[in-house]
Amino acid sequence: MHNYCINKLLDLKEVKIKNIIHADSFVKIFIETKAKTHTCPSCGAKTNKVHDYRQQTIRDLPFQMKDCYLILRKRRYRCACGKRFSEKYDFLAHYQQRTTRLTKYIVNELRQSVTLKTVARRANVSATTVARILDTIHYTCPSLKEAISIDEFKGNAETGKYQCILVNPKQRSIMDILPNRSQAHLASYFKEINRSERYRVKYFVCDMWQPYVDLAHSFFPNAQVIIDKYHFVRQVTWAIENVRKRLQKSMTATMRKYYKRSHKLILARYKQLENRDKKACDIMLLYNDDLRKAHMLKEWFYDICQNTKYSIQRTEFYEWIRNAESSGIKEFEKCAATYRYWSNEILNAFKYGITNGSTEGFNNKIKVLKRTSYGIHNFERFRTRILHSCN
Ligand SMILES: [Zn+2]
């Protein structure tokens, strides 16, 4: 009865438990299987002649917080043709010293943002074993869908400071992680994807980096290029922040501190501020013509972004650019020049409403993974772990 329960707990089919040793830190379970007729792998004849037994120690899933070892009495058979061969077991892959389910457990633990060492400790194997298992996991790029977005993140991998992340913005899934963002590398990567697949892509989302747009035109000729909303809105945020910083320089120390502390009031949507904060914001703007004008432009631009009618967004966008260009505020003149240069691609963002929003979430996960995976310099492993834990 006792053995029956342990058998159920162990959940290995056709295994007999002969003995169990419980120690403080480990459990050893001695097992063997029933002898049966086998087919010789060499000549195909049937045999049930036992040649000999060997004891093999197999690591298994941790059991009751203890390291667990299965001590298997491994049977070898002998065939009339002279061939000697071992029994096959469902729970044990060929030439492995751990159960299949322990390998699965390790593969699954690798989805978490923890170090290889931590996984190794949890599974009672060496970090080298975990690394070797990690190297057997392979992800290929899924086929392209109608929308694709590209962004970079600072991965500090062996292949360069910046890595690229390809996302399917509609499905919100990572498609691939590329070792670097150089145009040559990206070109050779996209070249590998067959033409008909590339020609199906209708939307290509990226930031304001010319090489991305050039790549889009050459490899995805049927795609509308869209500048990601976060990336162009950020320009307005930077502009008003720079205006504030410039004005602060000519202020008294007390005033400077006040403006520095309250800079969030200027950045926030005015209509969403509490009355008290609105007043504080009003006072800050009252004494600074440039900041007041900058604030007006910022609020106006946010309104354009939130407008739901494309024709209005388009008209107002150009009107906004003209206003910013003649505002006399150099930070906004610069912003307006950028917007004018990228106007078609920015308007596409309004028109099609596709953003790179999900990428930001992935980037945060990557950041955590990067921090906890201190020691992953190997790009392939880094890529596998990102794809493994995000999809
Ligand atoms: Zn044989």
Tab-separated table of C-alpha atoms and ligand atoms in Angstrom:
chain	number	residue	atom	x	y	z
A	1	MET	CA	0.000	0.000	0.000
A	2	HIS	CA	2.760	2.365	0.979
A	3	ASN	CA	4.588	1.619	-2.222
A	4	TYR	CA	1.412	2.092	-4.179
A	5	CYS	CA	1.070	5.639	-2.812
A	6	ILE	CA	4.667	6.450	-3.507
A	7	ASN	CA	4.211	5.031	-6.947
A	8	LYS	CA	1.309	7.372	-7.538
A	9	LEU	CA	3.330	10.279	-6.194
A	10	LEU	CA	6.238	9.362	-8.346
A	11	ASP	CA	3.906	8.999	-11.305
A	12	LEU	CA	6.253	6.936	-13.435
A	13	LYS	CA	4.588	4.191	-15.384
A	14	GLU	CA	5.751	0.560	-15.157
A	15	VAL	CA	8.210	1.320	-12.399
A	16	LYS	CA	8.593	-0.777	-9.282
A	17	ILE	CA	9.905	0.877	-6.149
A	18	LYS	CA	12.351	-1.307	-4.280
A	19	ASN	CA	13.543	0.979	-1.557
A	20	ILE	CA	13.478	4.599	-0.412
A	21	ILE	CA	16.125	6.443	1.574
A	22	HIS	CA	15.075	9.668	3.233
A	23	ALA	CA	17.944	11.866	4.320
A	24	ASP	CA	17.791	15.437	5.586
A	25	SER	CA	18.620	16.946	2.264
A	26	PHE	CA	17.771	14.267	-0.265
A	27	VAL	CA	15.523	11.363	-1.145
A	28	LYS	CA	16.830	8.335	-2.982
A	29	ILE	CA	14.242	6.122	-4.626
A	30	PHE	CA	15.461	2.762	-5.856
A	31	ILE	CA	13.485	1.630	-8.873
A	32	GLU	CA	13.414	-1.035	-11.527
A	33	THR	CA	11.113	-2.124	-14.308
A	34	LYS	CA	9.693	-5.533	-15.182
A	35	ALA	CA	11.646	-7.608	-17.621
A	36	LYS	CA	9.894	-8.081	-20.922
A	37	THR	CA	10.559	-9.141	-24.473
A	38	HIS	CA	12.454	-6.566	-26.476
A	39	THR	CA	13.186	-6.067	-30.142
A	40	CYS	CA	16.858	-5.988	-31.006
A	41	PRO	CA	17.795	-2.601	-32.490
A	42	SER	CA	20.385	-4.300	-34.686
A	43	CYS	CA	18.682	-7.318	-36.278
A	44	GLY	CA	15.021	-6.872	-35.257
A	45	ALA	CA	14.727	-10.282	-33.566
A	46	LYS	CA	12.861	-10.667	-30.251
A	47	THR	CA	14.813	-11.395	-27.110
A	48	ASN	CA	14.225	-11.559	-23.366
A	49	LYS	CA	17.710	-12.654	-22.380
A	50	VAL	CA	19.106	-10.375	-19.706
A	51	HIS	CA	22.756	-9.616	-20.167
A	52	ASP	CA	23.458	-7.701	-16.969
A	53	TYR	CA	22.320	-4.913	-14.660
A	54	ARG	CA	23.841	-1.554	-14.047
A	55	GLN	CA	22.888	1.035	-11.502
A	56	GLN	CA	22.234	4.504	-12.803
A	57	THR	CA	21.566	7.590	-10.724
A	58	ILE	CA	19.024	9.916	-12.290
A	59	ARG	CA	18.094	13.334	-11.053
A	60	ASP	CA	14.379	13.940	-10.762
A	61	LEU	CA	12.092	16.799	-9.767
A	62	PRO	CA	12.722	18.075	-6.248
A	63	PHE	CA	10.532	16.077	-3.877
A	64	GLN	CA	9.216	17.621	-0.645
A	65	MET	CA	11.837	20.368	-0.904
A	66	LYS	CA	14.568	17.757	-1.058
A	67	ASP	CA	16.858	16.845	-3.915
A	68	CYS	CA	15.504	13.722	-5.476
A	69	TYR	CA	17.480	10.900	-7.065
A	70	LEU	CA	16.083	7.861	-8.773
A	71	ILE	CA	18.441	4.914	-8.537
A	72	LEU	CA	17.525	2.821	-11.520
A	73	ARG	CA	18.528	-0.796	-11.881
A	74	LYS	CA	19.122	-0.593	-15.557
A	75	ARG	CA	18.737	-3.831	-17.436
A	76	ARG	CA	20.706	-4.751	-20.508
A	77	TYR	CA	19.549	-7.401	-22.939
A	78	ARG	CA	21.515	-9.711	-25.156
A	79	CYS	CA	20.398	-10.786	-28.584
A	80	ALA	CA	21.295	-13.971	-30.399
A	81	CYS	CA	23.087	-11.836	-32.982
A	82	GLY	CA	25.515	-10.706	-30.315
A	83	LYS	CA	24.099	-7.176	-29.862
A	84	ARG	CA	23.746	-5.865	-26.336
A	85	PHE	CA	21.357	-3.059	-25.616
A	86	SER	CA	19.747	-1.188	-22.725
A	87	GLU	CA	16.098	-0.913	-21.916
A	88	LYS	CA	14.261	2.199	-23.097
A	89	TYR	CA	12.337	4.257	-20.597
A	90	ASP	CA	9.585	6.816	-21.235
A	91	PHE	CA	10.799	9.028	-18.432
A	92	LEU	CA	14.424	9.064	-19.504
A	93	ALA	CA	15.817	10.417	-22.728
A	94	HIS	CA	18.715	8.522	-24.230
A	95	TYR	CA	22.057	9.243	-22.553
A	96	GLN	CA	20.447	11.587	-20.016
A	97	GLN	CA	21.135	11.663	-16.325
A	98	ARG	CA	17.904	13.385	-15.458
A	99	THR	CA	14.264	12.590	-16.042
A	100	THR	CA	12.412	14.109	-18.968
A	101	ARG	CA	10.127	15.898	-16.561
A	102	LEU	CA	13.069	17.505	-14.777
A	103	THR	CA	14.243	18.869	-18.125
A	104	LYS	CA	10.721	20.190	-18.758
A	105	TYR	CA	10.721	21.782	-15.326
A	106	ILE	CA	14.016	23.538	-16.075
A	107	VAL	CA	12.746	24.721	-19.467
A	108	ASN	CA	9.728	26.171	-17.737
A	109	GLU	CA	11.717	27.842	-14.950
A	110	LEU	CA	13.786	29.562	-17.631
A	111	ARG	CA	10.693	31.596	-18.521
A	112	GLN	CA	11.124	33.540	-15.313
A	113	SER	CA	13.447	36.476	-14.924
A	114	VAL	CA	15.935	34.651	-12.735
A	115	THR	CA	19.572	33.734	-13.134
A	116	LEU	CA	20.694	30.414	-14.541
A	117	LYS	CA	22.212	29.744	-11.124
A	118	THR	CA	18.833	30.139	-9.444
A	119	VAL	CA	17.224	27.722	-11.888
A	120	ALA	CA	20.114	25.328	-11.300
A	121	ARG	CA	19.643	25.502	-7.538
A	122	ARG	CA	15.899	24.930	-7.783
A	123	ALA	CA	16.376	21.924	-10.030
A	124	ASN	CA	19.426	20.506	-8.246
A	125	VAL	CA	21.576	20.498	-11.358
A	126	SER	CA	24.640	22.512	-12.295
A	127	ALA	CA	24.416	25.922	-13.964
A	128	THR	CA	26.252	24.369	-16.908
A	129	THR	CA	23.424	21.867	-17.321
A	130	VAL	CA	20.876	24.689	-17.247
A	131	ALA	CA	22.897	26.575	-19.861
A	132	ARG	CA	23.067	23.451	-22.008
A	133	ILE	CA	19.291	23.005	-21.794
A	134	LEU	CA	18.817	26.687	-22.618
A	135	ASP	CA	20.917	26.147	-25.736
A	136	THR	CA	18.540	23.449	-26.949
A	137	ILE	CA	15.590	25.857	-27.007
A	138	HIS	CA	15.229	27.433	-30.428
A	139	TYR	CA	12.903	30.132	-31.625
A	140	THR	CA	12.575	31.063	-35.237
A	141	CYS	CA	10.908	34.210	-36.508
A	142	PRO	CA	7.200	33.607	-37.171
A	143	SER	CA	5.855	34.537	-40.579
A	144	LEU	CA	5.140	38.199	-41.140
A	145	LYS	CA	1.630	39.492	-40.639
A	146	GLU	CA	0.132	42.694	-42.001
A	147	ALA	CA	1.795	44.899	-39.394
A	148	ILE	CA	5.328	44.917	-38.081
A	149	SER	CA	7.007	47.274	-35.686
A	150	ILE	CA	10.645	47.765	-34.872
A	151	ASP	CA	12.320	49.416	-31.925
A	152	GLU	CA	15.632	49.182	-30.164
A	153	PHE	CA	16.670	48.641	-26.575
A	154	LYS	CA	19.948	48.824	-24.762
A	155	GLY	CA	20.820	45.202	-24.219
A	156	ASN	CA	24.588	45.617	-24.027
A	157	ALA	CA	25.020	42.229	-25.657
A	158	GLU	CA	28.281	41.009	-27.154
A	159	THR	CA	26.863	42.010	-30.534
A	160	GLY	CA	26.511	45.689	-29.710
A	161	LYS	CA	25.054	48.175	-27.283
A	162	TYR	CA	21.652	48.253	-28.940
A	163	GLN	CA	19.491	45.331	-29.974
A	164	CYS	CA	16.359	45.453	-32.081
A	165	ILE	CA	12.994	44.107	-31.154
A	166	LEU	CA	10.487	43.172	-33.850
A	167	VAL	CA	6.907	43.112	-32.670
A	168	ASN	CA	3.595	42.232	-34.191
A	169	PRO	CA	1.727	45.312	-32.933
A	170	LYS	CA	-1.710	43.880	-33.660
A	171	GLN	CA	-1.152	40.588	-31.855
A	172	ARG	CA	1.070	42.248	-29.280
A	173	SER	CA	3.673	39.535	-29.546
A	174	ILE	CA	7.433	39.616	-30.026
A	175	MET	CA	8.469	38.305	-33.414
A	176	ASP	CA	12.208	38.416	-33.019
A	177	ILE	CA	15.184	39.959	-31.292
A	178	LEU	CA	18.023	41.049	-33.548
A	179	PRO	CA	21.663	41.337	-32.449
A	180	ASN	CA	22.140	44.937	-33.574
A	181	ARG	CA	20.383	47.780	-35.306
A	182	SER	CA	22.868	48.499	-38.063
A	183	GLN	CA	21.316	48.989	-41.459
A	184	ALA	CA	23.546	46.322	-43.010
A	185	HIS	CA	22.484	43.725	-40.492
A	186	LEU	CA	18.790	44.567	-40.759
A	187	ALA	CA	18.981	44.508	-44.545
A	188	SER	CA	20.524	41.051	-44.599
A	189	TYR	CA	17.933	39.879	-42.082
A	190	PHE	CA	14.956	41.133	-44.097
A	191	LYS	CA	16.473	39.836	-47.311
A	192	GLU	CA	16.142	36.311	-45.920
A	193	ILE	CA	12.378	36.672	-45.695
A	194	ASN	CA	10.739	35.768	-48.953
A	195	ARG	CA	9.396	38.504	-51.129
A	196	SER	CA	5.718	37.522	-51.164
A	197	GLU	CA	5.681	37.566	-47.381
A	198	ARG	CA	7.346	40.954	-47.253
A	199	TYR	CA	5.014	42.405	-49.867
A	200	ARG	CA	2.022	41.466	-47.723
A	201	VAL	CA	3.106	43.829	-44.927
A	202	LYS	CA	0.785	46.818	-44.868
A	203	TYR	CA	2.071	48.763	-41.875
A	204	PHE	CA	5.599	49.338	-40.666
A	205	VAL	CA	5.889	51.107	-37.309
A	206	CYS	CA	9.196	52.615	-36.202
A	207	ASP	CA	10.747	55.650	-34.585
A	208	MET	CA	12.262	58.638	-36.342
A	209	TRP	CA	15.406	56.922	-37.464
A	210	GLN	CA	16.077	57.270	-41.172
A	211	PRO	CA	17.631	53.801	-41.683
A	212	TYR	CA	14.411	52.146	-40.479
A	213	VAL	CA	12.358	54.107	-42.965
A	214	ASP	CA	14.781	53.380	-45.785
A	215	LEU	CA	14.630	49.677	-44.951
A	216	ALA	CA	10.852	49.803	-44.908
A	217	HIS	CA	10.793	51.337	-48.386
A	218	SER	CA	13.173	48.786	-49.855
A	219	PHE	CA	11.876	45.620	-48.198
A	220	PHE	CA	8.230	46.399	-47.512
A	221	PRO	CA	7.244	48.489	-50.520
A	222	ASN	CA	3.522	48.057	-49.881
A	223	ALA	CA	3.690	49.182	-46.287
A	224	GLN	CA	2.596	52.495	-44.868
A	225	VAL	CA	5.385	53.779	-42.646
A	226	ILE	CA	4.072	54.910	-39.280
A	227	ILE	CA	6.061	56.780	-36.663
A	228	ASP	CA	5.233	55.389	-33.275
A	229	LYS	CA	3.124	57.829	-31.280
A	230	TYR	CA	5.214	57.670	-28.122
A	231	HIS	CA	8.299	58.620	-30.097
A	232	PHE	CA	6.869	61.734	-31.714
A	233	VAL	CA	4.862	62.960	-28.725
A	234	ARG	CA	8.073	62.756	-26.728
A	235	GLN	CA	9.499	65.548	-28.893
A	236	VAL	CA	6.922	67.987	-27.502
A	237	THR	CA	7.626	66.842	-23.953
A	238	TRP	CA	11.343	67.374	-24.484
A	239	ALA	CA	10.738	70.780	-26.048
A	240	ILE	CA	8.731	72.138	-23.113
A	241	GLU	CA	11.131	70.593	-20.600
A	242	ASN	CA	14.015	72.314	-22.336
A	243	VAL	CA	12.166	75.639	-22.307
A	244	ARG	CA	11.626	75.293	-18.553
A	245	LYS	CA	15.257	74.373	-17.949
A	246	ARG	CA	16.453	77.323	-20.024
A	247	LEU	CA	14.224	79.767	-18.138
A	248	GLN	CA	15.268	78.325	-14.787
A	249	LYS	CA	18.839	79.315	-15.425
A	250	SER	CA	17.983	83.012	-15.115
A	251	MET	CA	15.893	82.566	-11.962
A	252	THR	CA	16.764	83.077	-8.326
A	253	ALA	CA	17.676	79.937	-6.417
A	254	THR	CA	14.315	79.765	-4.626
A	255	MET	CA	12.333	80.187	-7.810
A	256	ARG	CA	14.511	77.678	-9.607
A	257	LYS	CA	13.831	75.088	-6.933
A	258	TYR	CA	10.136	75.758	-7.143
A	259	TYR	CA	10.002	75.301	-10.906
A	260	LYS	CA	12.121	72.222	-10.735
A	261	ARG	CA	9.894	70.687	-8.122
A	262	SER	CA	6.695	71.558	-9.941
A	263	HIS	CA	7.763	70.578	-13.437
A	264	LYS	CA	5.242	67.747	-13.435
A	265	LEU	CA	2.423	70.287	-13.307
A	266	ILE	CA	3.613	71.745	-16.575
A	267	LEU	CA	3.890	68.332	-18.203
A	268	ALA	CA	0.515	67.038	-17.022
A	269	ARG	CA	-2.670	67.517	-19.012
A	270	TYR	CA	-3.983	70.835	-17.738
A	271	LYS	CA	-7.636	69.831	-17.765
A	272	GLN	CA	-6.906	66.834	-15.554
A	273	LEU	CA	-5.199	68.848	-12.817
A	274	GLU	CA	-6.880	69.497	-9.493
A	275	ASN	CA	-7.974	73.126	-9.043
A	276	ARG	CA	-5.159	73.795	-6.602
A	277	ASP	CA	-2.590	72.464	-9.065
A	278	LYS	CA	-4.168	74.415	-11.901
A	279	LYS	CA	-3.594	77.617	-9.915
A	280	ALA	CA	0.008	76.676	-9.177
A	281	CYS	CA	0.541	75.930	-12.850
A	282	ASP	CA	-1.112	79.229	-13.866
A	283	ILE	CA	1.273	81.163	-11.652
A	284	MET	CA	4.295	79.448	-13.148
A	285	LEU	CA	3.110	80.276	-16.642
A	286	LEU	CA	2.075	83.845	-15.780
A	287	TYR	CA	5.616	85.076	-15.289
A	288	ASN	CA	7.145	83.414	-18.327
A	289	ASP	CA	5.961	84.275	-21.803
A	290	ASP	CA	7.951	81.488	-23.443
A	291	LEU	CA	6.754	78.885	-20.998
A	292	ARG	CA	3.164	80.029	-21.417
A	293	LYS	CA	3.415	79.774	-25.184
A	294	ALA	CA	5.189	76.433	-24.921
A	295	HIS	CA	2.480	75.145	-22.603
A	296	MET	CA	-0.223	76.256	-25.021
A	297	LEU	CA	1.543	74.413	-27.870
A	298	LYS	CA	1.952	71.297	-25.768
A	299	GLU	CA	-1.716	71.236	-24.744
A	300	TRP	CA	-2.779	71.869	-28.317
A	301	PHE	CA	-0.636	69.036	-29.597
A	302	TYR	CA	-2.103	66.614	-27.057
A	303	ASP	CA	-5.577	67.717	-28.156
A	304	ILE	CA	-4.670	66.918	-31.752
A	305	CYS	CA	-3.478	63.471	-30.704
A	306	GLN	CA	-6.709	62.801	-28.863
A	307	ASN	CA	-8.989	64.032	-31.603
A	308	THR	CA	-10.863	61.173	-33.194
A	309	LYS	CA	-11.335	62.663	-36.641
A	310	TYR	CA	-8.403	62.218	-38.972
A	311	SER	CA	-9.292	65.141	-41.289
A	312	ILE	CA	-9.265	67.512	-38.305
A	313	GLN	CA	-6.034	66.019	-36.972
A	314	ARG	CA	-4.391	66.544	-40.337
A	315	THR	CA	-5.448	70.174	-40.709
A	316	GLU	CA	-4.562	71.037	-37.138
A	317	PHE	CA	-1.258	69.204	-37.281
A	318	TYR	CA	-0.036	71.441	-40.104
A	319	GLU	CA	-1.472	74.484	-38.377
A	320	TRP	CA	0.387	73.487	-35.229
A	321	ILE	CA	3.639	73.170	-37.156
A	322	ARG	CA	3.193	76.641	-38.658
A	323	ASN	CA	2.507	78.108	-35.217
A	324	ALA	CA	5.487	76.375	-33.650
A	325	GLU	CA	7.719	77.462	-36.521
A	326	SER	CA	6.838	81.090	-35.937
A	327	SER	CA	6.670	80.879	-32.145
A	328	GLY	CA	10.107	82.387	-31.633
A	329	ILE	CA	10.861	79.580	-29.186
A	330	LYS	CA	13.865	77.698	-30.492
A	331	GLU	CA	12.971	74.432	-28.753
A	332	PHE	CA	9.620	74.325	-30.521
A	333	GLU	CA	11.033	75.506	-33.832
A	334	LYS	CA	13.270	72.468	-33.721
A	335	CYS	CA	10.354	70.226	-32.854
A	336	ALA	CA	8.314	71.717	-35.710
A	337	ALA	CA	11.148	71.069	-38.165
A	338	THR	CA	11.233	67.425	-37.096
A	339	TYR	CA	7.486	67.141	-37.448
A	340	ARG	CA	7.518	68.736	-40.871
A	341	TYR	CA	10.207	66.331	-42.038
A	342	TRP	CA	8.250	63.306	-40.761
A	343	SER	CA	4.780	64.691	-41.387
A	344	ASN	CA	3.526	61.878	-43.630
A	345	GLU	CA	4.653	59.158	-41.255
A	346	ILE	CA	3.266	60.970	-38.206
A	347	LEU	CA	-0.065	61.545	-39.933
A	348	ASN	CA	-0.136	57.821	-40.699
A	349	ALA	CA	-0.077	57.226	-36.953
A	350	PHE	CA	-3.257	59.292	-36.636
A	351	LYS	CA	-4.803	57.732	-39.703
A	352	TYR	CA	-4.225	54.047	-38.873
A	353	GLY	CA	-4.032	54.213	-35.093
A	354	ILE	CA	-1.323	51.542	-34.845
A	355	THR	CA	1.314	52.121	-32.195
A	356	ASN	CA	4.285	50.371	-30.777
A	357	GLY	CA	2.639	50.398	-27.359
A	358	SER	CA	3.155	46.734	-26.553
A	359	THR	CA	6.884	47.071	-27.195
A	360	GLU	CA	7.228	49.210	-24.103
A	361	GLY	CA	5.875	46.415	-21.942
A	362	PHE	CA	8.301	43.984	-23.537
A	363	ASN	CA	11.161	46.416	-23.014
A	364	ASN	CA	10.379	46.519	-19.312
A	365	LYS	CA	10.445	42.741	-19.127
A	366	ILE	CA	13.738	42.688	-21.008
A	367	LYS	CA	15.165	45.195	-18.530
A	368	VAL	CA	14.308	42.913	-15.616
A	369	LEU	CA	15.689	39.914	-17.461
A	370	LYS	CA	18.872	41.809	-18.209
A	371	ARG	CA	19.299	42.749	-14.568
A	372	THR	CA	18.581	39.303	-13.148
A	373	SER	CA	20.471	37.510	-15.886
A	374	TYR	CA	23.688	39.178	-14.997
A	375	GLY	CA	26.199	37.150	-16.885
A	376	ILE	CA	24.223	36.685	-20.085
A	377	HIS	CA	26.623	38.166	-22.554
A	378	ASN	CA	25.890	35.506	-25.079
A	379	PHE	CA	23.431	37.083	-27.510
A	380	GLU	CA	21.771	33.840	-28.633
A	381	ARG	CA	20.964	32.895	-25.049
A	382	PHE	CA	19.738	36.397	-24.339
A	383	ARG	CA	17.470	36.252	-27.381
A	384	THR	CA	16.134	32.820	-26.435
A	385	ARG	CA	15.344	33.903	-22.909
A	386	ILE	CA	13.501	37.013	-24.110
A	387	LEU	CA	11.394	35.073	-26.614
A	388	HIS	CA	10.934	32.255	-24.126
A	389	SER	CA	9.638	34.469	-21.349
A	390	CYS	CA	7.621	36.981	-23.358
A	391	ASN	CA	5.643	34.760	-25.691
B	1	ZN	ZN	20.026	-8.910	-32.816
